[in-house]
Amino acid sequence: MTPDIRYSAEVAAARQFGGPIVALESTIITHGMPYPRNLETARAVENDIRAAGAVPATIAVIDGHLHVGLETSQLEALAQRSDIAKLSRADLPVALATGISGATTVAATMIAARAAGIRVFATGGIGGVHKGAELSFDISADLQELAQTPVTVVCAGAKAILDLPKTLEVLETLGVPVFAYGQDALPAFWSRDSGLAAPMRADNPADIAASAAMRAALGVPGGQLVANPVPEADEIPGGEMAPVIAQATAEAAEQGIQGKAVTPFLLGRILELTAGRSLETNIALVRANARLAAAIAKEFTRLA
Ligand code: PSU
Ligand code: MN
């Protein structure tokens, strides 16, 4: 049995001549942002990657087919579906085997990117260790995936819905390199500085690509996490988000939200509670990450 991967026309062309490709997840479209801003953002991010000289490959499962790169009509349909499944590592093979449709998380997108030979992937925020994980045991499968699957993930750090020190500890235990891009501090999604030092710092795309290639050459499995600070003009200070996050987290606990519903619930409530401001920042940082990922993808093609 081999997975039936369906490439968009532009991804198929890039694969033929070995051009730079950037993978993109789809859970951010279906469970991370409301329609129509999700569709506008998905299109803008794809265009940012094209403008930077690489090809975007948005990944999703449609009727049991693994799509690597979506055509315009497929992206539009996905962005408007509210009933779509959220597919992480556990769910992706089942979805492909049983013919369902779903959006891929960071973990599932990494698996698909690897299957398609794509080495770099851009998103907004990753999953991690949730606040209160010492009681709930809620730790995202994204962290395990970074330990196993050789894809470099560009994010803007992690949202403060997560316990950032615990998330860094788990990544350290799993041997995942975590770079802050162009600064020493770990960025914290809406804000540029989490108050924590990043384990490593990278100042150019070439070093990031070379580090991934060296990791593979040594036979060390797993990927890398690049945390790119949100552009200064779009930043929201951490103190302004803290009460909103506290309220959303308390509501999730009161309502008994568990498992894979936790992250979408928190993202949705934070959007509502900030009346859109957090969304503008979210869009700006995803676009910045797409541009950095395109530059890293180009460096990978130079190494190949
Ligand atoms: N964090 C964000 N935005 C997101 C997600 C996380 O700031 O859109 C999504 C990503 O798809 C990520 C997933 O892989 O949620 C993690 O879900 P969980 O915590 O259930 O593993
Ligand atoms: Mn979880």
Coordinates of C-alpha atoms and ligand atoms in Angstrom, one line a residue:
M1 CA 0.0 0.0 0.0
T2 CA 1.3 3.5 -0.9
P3 CA -0.3 6.8 0.1
D4 CA -2.0 8.4 -2.9
I5 CA -0.4 11.9 -2.9
R6 CA -2.1 14.5 -5.1
Y7 CA 0.1 17.4 -6.0
S8 CA -1.2 20.8 -7.2
A9 CA 0.0 21.8 -10.7
E10 CA 2.6 24.2 -9.4
V11 CA 4.0 21.8 -6.7
A12 CA 4.2 19.0 -9.3
A13 CA 6.2 21.4 -11.6
A14 CA 8.5 22.5 -8.7
R15 CA 9.2 18.8 -7.8
Q16 CA 10.2 18.1 -11.4
F17 CA 13.0 20.7 -11.5
G18 CA 13.9 20.5 -7.8
G19 CA 12.6 24.0 -7.0
P20 CA 12.1 25.3 -3.5
I21 CA 8.8 24.3 -1.9
V22 CA 7.2 25.5 1.4
A23 CA 4.6 23.3 3.2
L24 CA 1.6 25.0 4.9
E25 CA -0.8 23.4 7.4
S26 CA -4.6 23.6 7.0
T27 CA -5.8 23.4 10.6
I28 CA -4.9 27.1 11.0
I29 CA -7.4 27.7 8.1
T30 CA -10.3 25.5 9.4
H31 CA -9.8 25.7 13.2
G32 CA -7.5 28.7 13.7
M33 CA -9.2 31.7 12.0
P34 CA -12.8 32.6 11.0
Y35 CA -14.1 32.7 7.4
P36 CA -13.5 34.8 5.3
R37 CA -10.2 36.1 6.9
N38 CA -8.9 32.5 6.9
L39 CA -9.2 32.3 3.2
E40 CA -7.7 35.8 2.6
T41 CA -4.8 34.8 4.9
A42 CA -4.2 31.5 3.2
R43 CA -4.1 33.2 -0.2
A44 CA -1.9 36.0 1.0
V45 CA 0.5 33.5 2.6
E46 CA 0.7 31.5 -0.6
N47 CA 1.4 34.7 -2.6
D48 CA 4.1 35.8 -0.1
I49 CA 5.9 32.5 -0.8
R50 CA 5.6 32.9 -4.5
A51 CA 6.8 36.5 -4.4
A52 CA 9.9 35.2 -2.4
G53 CA 10.7 32.7 -5.2
A54 CA 9.3 29.5 -3.8
V55 CA 6.2 27.4 -4.3
P56 CA 3.5 27.0 -1.6
A57 CA 2.1 23.5 -0.8
T58 CA -0.9 23.8 1.5
I59 CA -1.6 20.3 2.8
A60 CA -5.1 18.8 3.5
V61 CA -7.0 15.5 3.2
I62 CA -9.9 15.6 0.8
D63 CA -12.1 12.5 0.5
G64 CA -9.2 10.3 1.7
H65 CA -6.6 11.8 -0.7
L66 CA -3.5 13.5 0.6
H67 CA -3.3 16.8 -1.2
V68 CA 0.1 18.5 -1.2
G69 CA -0.7 21.9 -2.8
L70 CA -4.4 22.9 -3.2
E71 CA -5.9 24.4 -6.3
T72 CA -7.9 27.7 -5.9
S73 CA -11.3 26.0 -5.7
Q74 CA -10.1 23.4 -3.2
L75 CA -8.6 26.1 -0.9
E76 CA -11.9 28.0 -1.1
A77 CA -14.0 25.0 -0.3
L78 CA -11.8 24.0 2.7
A79 CA -11.9 27.5 4.2
Q80 CA -15.8 27.5 4.2
R81 CA -16.2 24.1 5.8
S82 CA -17.0 24.2 9.5
D83 CA -17.6 20.5 9.9
I84 CA -14.0 19.4 8.9
A85 CA -12.0 17.0 11.1
K86 CA -8.7 18.1 12.7
L87 CA -6.1 15.5 11.8
S88 CA -3.0 15.0 13.9
R89 CA -0.5 12.2 13.8
A90 CA -3.0 9.6 15.1
D91 CA -5.7 10.6 12.7
L92 CA -3.9 11.1 9.4
P93 CA -3.5 7.4 8.3
V94 CA -7.1 6.6 9.4
A95 CA -8.4 9.5 7.3
L96 CA -6.5 8.3 4.2
A97 CA -7.5 4.7 4.7
T98 CA -11.2 5.4 5.3
G99 CA -11.8 8.3 2.8
I100 CA -12.7 11.2 5.0
S101 CA -11.7 14.8 4.7
G102 CA -9.8 16.8 7.2
A103 CA -7.3 19.6 8.0
T104 CA -3.8 18.8 9.0
T105 CA -2.1 20.0 12.2
V106 CA 1.6 20.8 12.5
A107 CA 2.3 17.1 13.3
A108 CA 0.3 15.7 10.4
T109 CA 1.6 18.4 8.0
M110 CA 5.2 17.4 8.9
I111 CA 4.4 13.8 8.1
A112 CA 2.9 14.7 4.7
A113 CA 5.7 17.1 4.0
R114 CA 8.3 14.4 4.6
A115 CA 6.3 12.0 2.4
A116 CA 6.4 14.6 -0.4
G117 CA 10.1 15.4 0.1
I118 CA 9.5 18.9 1.4
R119 CA 12.0 20.1 4.1
V120 CA 10.5 23.3 5.4
F121 CA 7.1 24.3 6.7
A122 CA 5.6 27.7 7.8
T123 CA 2.8 28.2 10.3
G124 CA 1.7 30.6 13.1
G125 CA 2.0 28.8 16.4
I126 CA 2.7 25.2 17.3
G127 CA 1.0 23.0 19.8
G128 CA 2.9 22.4 23.1
V129 CA 2.6 21.7 26.8
H130 CA -0.7 23.3 28.0
K131 CA -0.9 25.2 31.3
G132 CA -1.9 22.8 34.0
A133 CA -0.4 19.8 32.0
E134 CA 0.8 18.4 35.3
L135 CA -2.9 17.5 35.9
S136 CA -4.4 17.3 32.4
F137 CA -1.3 15.6 30.7
D138 CA -2.2 17.8 27.7
I139 CA 0.9 17.8 25.6
S140 CA 0.5 18.3 21.8
A141 CA 1.6 15.5 19.4
D142 CA 3.4 18.4 17.6
L143 CA 6.4 18.1 20.0
Q144 CA 6.8 14.3 19.5
E145 CA 6.6 14.9 15.7
L146 CA 9.5 17.4 15.9
A147 CA 11.5 14.7 17.6
Q148 CA 10.9 12.2 14.8
T149 CA 10.2 13.8 11.4
P150 CA 12.9 15.7 9.5
V151 CA 11.1 18.9 8.7
T152 CA 12.1 22.5 9.7
V153 CA 9.1 24.3 11.2
V154 CA 9.0 28.1 11.1
C155 CA 6.6 29.5 13.7
A156 CA 6.3 32.7 15.8
G157 CA 6.9 30.9 19.0
A158 CA 4.1 29.5 21.0
K159 CA 1.0 31.2 22.3
A160 CA 0.7 31.9 25.9
I161 CA -2.2 29.4 26.1
L162 CA 0.8 27.1 26.5
D163 CA 3.2 26.8 29.4
L164 CA 6.3 28.1 27.6
P165 CA 9.0 27.0 30.0
K166 CA 7.5 23.4 30.1
T167 CA 7.2 23.4 26.3
L168 CA 11.0 24.3 26.1
E169 CA 11.9 21.6 28.6
V170 CA 10.0 18.9 26.6
L171 CA 11.7 20.1 23.4
E172 CA 15.0 19.9 25.1
T173 CA 14.3 16.3 26.4
L174 CA 13.3 15.3 22.9
G175 CA 16.5 16.8 21.4
V176 CA 14.7 19.3 19.2
P177 CA 16.8 22.3 18.2
V178 CA 14.9 25.6 18.9
F179 CA 16.2 28.7 17.3
A180 CA 15.1 32.3 17.9
Y181 CA 15.5 34.1 14.6
G182 CA 17.7 37.2 14.7
Q183 CA 17.5 37.7 18.5
D184 CA 18.3 35.9 21.8
A185 CA 14.9 35.8 23.3
L186 CA 12.3 33.3 22.5
P187 CA 9.4 35.0 20.8
A188 CA 5.9 34.5 22.2
F189 CA 3.6 34.6 19.2
W190 CA 1.8 38.0 19.5
S191 CA 4.8 39.5 21.2
R192 CA 8.5 39.5 20.3
D193 CA 9.8 38.5 23.7
S194 CA 8.6 35.8 26.0
G195 CA 11.0 36.7 28.7
L196 CA 12.7 33.4 28.2
A197 CA 16.1 32.9 26.5
A198 CA 15.8 30.8 23.3
P199 CA 18.1 27.7 23.5
M200 CA 19.7 28.7 20.2
R201 CA 19.8 31.7 17.9
A202 CA 20.0 31.8 14.1
D203 CA 20.7 34.9 12.0
N204 CA 20.4 33.6 8.5
P205 CA 18.4 31.0 6.5
A206 CA 21.6 29.3 5.3
D207 CA 22.6 28.3 8.8
I208 CA 19.2 26.8 9.4
A209 CA 19.2 24.7 6.3
A210 CA 22.8 23.6 6.9
S211 CA 22.0 22.5 10.4
A212 CA 19.1 20.4 9.2
A213 CA 21.3 18.8 6.5
M214 CA 24.0 18.0 9.1
R215 CA 21.4 16.5 11.4
A216 CA 20.3 14.2 8.6
A217 CA 24.0 13.4 7.7
L218 CA 24.6 12.3 11.3
G219 CA 21.6 10.0 11.2
V220 CA 19.9 12.0 13.9
P221 CA 16.1 11.8 13.4
G222 CA 13.7 14.8 13.8
G223 CA 13.2 18.3 12.7
Q224 CA 14.0 21.8 13.9
L225 CA 11.9 24.6 15.3
V226 CA 12.5 28.2 14.2
A227 CA 10.8 30.9 16.2
N228 CA 10.6 34.1 14.1
P229 CA 9.5 37.2 16.1
V230 CA 6.4 39.0 14.9
P231 CA 7.2 42.2 13.0
E232 CA 7.5 45.1 15.5
A233 CA 4.7 47.1 14.0
D234 CA 2.2 44.2 14.5
E235 CA 3.2 43.2 18.0
I236 CA 0.8 43.1 21.0
P237 CA 2.5 43.3 24.4
G238 CA 2.2 40.1 26.5
G239 CA 0.5 42.0 29.3
E240 CA -2.4 42.9 27.2
M241 CA -3.1 39.3 26.1
A242 CA -2.6 37.7 29.6
P243 CA -6.1 38.4 31.0
V244 CA -7.8 37.3 27.8
I245 CA -5.8 34.0 27.9
A246 CA -6.6 33.5 31.5
Q247 CA -10.3 33.9 30.9
A248 CA -10.3 31.5 27.9
T249 CA -8.3 28.9 29.8
A250 CA -10.7 29.2 32.8
E251 CA -13.8 28.8 30.6
A252 CA -12.2 25.7 28.9
A253 CA -11.8 24.1 32.4
E254 CA -15.3 25.1 33.5
Q255 CA -16.8 23.6 30.4
G256 CA -14.8 20.4 30.6
I257 CA -13.2 20.8 27.2
Q258 CA -10.7 18.0 26.6
G259 CA -8.4 16.4 24.1
K260 CA -8.1 17.8 20.6
A261 CA -10.9 20.3 21.2
V262 CA -8.8 22.3 23.7
T263 CA -6.6 24.2 21.3
P264 CA -9.5 25.2 18.8
F265 CA -11.6 26.2 21.8
L266 CA -8.9 28.5 23.2
L267 CA -8.0 30.0 19.8
G268 CA -11.7 30.7 19.1
R269 CA -12.4 32.3 22.5
I270 CA -9.3 34.5 22.3
L271 CA -10.4 35.7 18.9
E272 CA -13.8 36.7 20.2
L273 CA -12.5 38.3 23.4
T274 CA -10.0 40.5 21.5
A275 CA -12.5 41.5 18.9
G276 CA -10.2 41.0 16.0
R277 CA -7.0 42.7 17.1
S278 CA -5.2 39.4 17.8
L279 CA -6.3 38.2 14.4
E280 CA -4.5 41.1 12.6
T281 CA -1.3 40.2 14.5
N282 CA -1.8 36.5 13.7
I283 CA -2.1 37.2 10.0
A284 CA 1.0 39.4 10.0
L285 CA 3.2 36.9 11.8
V286 CA 2.1 33.9 9.6
R287 CA 3.1 36.0 6.5
A288 CA 6.5 36.9 8.0
N289 CA 7.0 33.2 8.7
A290 CA 6.1 32.3 5.1
R291 CA 8.7 34.7 3.8
L292 CA 11.4 33.3 6.1
A293 CA 10.5 29.7 5.2
A294 CA 10.8 30.5 1.5
A295 CA 14.3 31.8 2.1
I296 CA 15.2 28.6 4.0
A297 CA 13.6 26.5 1.2
K298 CA 15.9 28.2 -1.3
E299 CA 18.9 27.4 0.8
F300 CA 17.9 23.8 1.0
T301 CA 17.9 23.6 -2.9
R302 CA 21.5 25.0 -2.9
L303 CA 22.6 22.2 -0.5
A304 CA 20.9 19.4 -2.5
Ligands
PSU1 N1 -1.5 27.1 17.9 C1 -1.8 28.2 17.3 N2 -2.5 28.2 16.1 C2 -3.0 27.0 15.6 C3 -2.7 25.8 16.2 C4 -1.9 25.9 17.4 O1 -1.4 29.3 17.8 O2 -3.7 27.1 14.5 C5 -3.1 24.5 15.6 C6 -2.0 23.9 14.8 O3 -2.6 23.2 13.7 C7 -1.4 22.9 15.8 C8 -2.6 22.4 16.5 O4 -0.6 21.8 15.2 O5 -3.4 23.5 16.7 C9 -2.2 21.8 17.8 O6 -3.3 21.2 18.4 P1 -3.2 20.2 19.7 O7 -2.8 21.2 20.8 O8 -4.5 19.6 19.9 O9 -2.1 19.2 19.4
MN2 MN -3.8 18.5 23.3

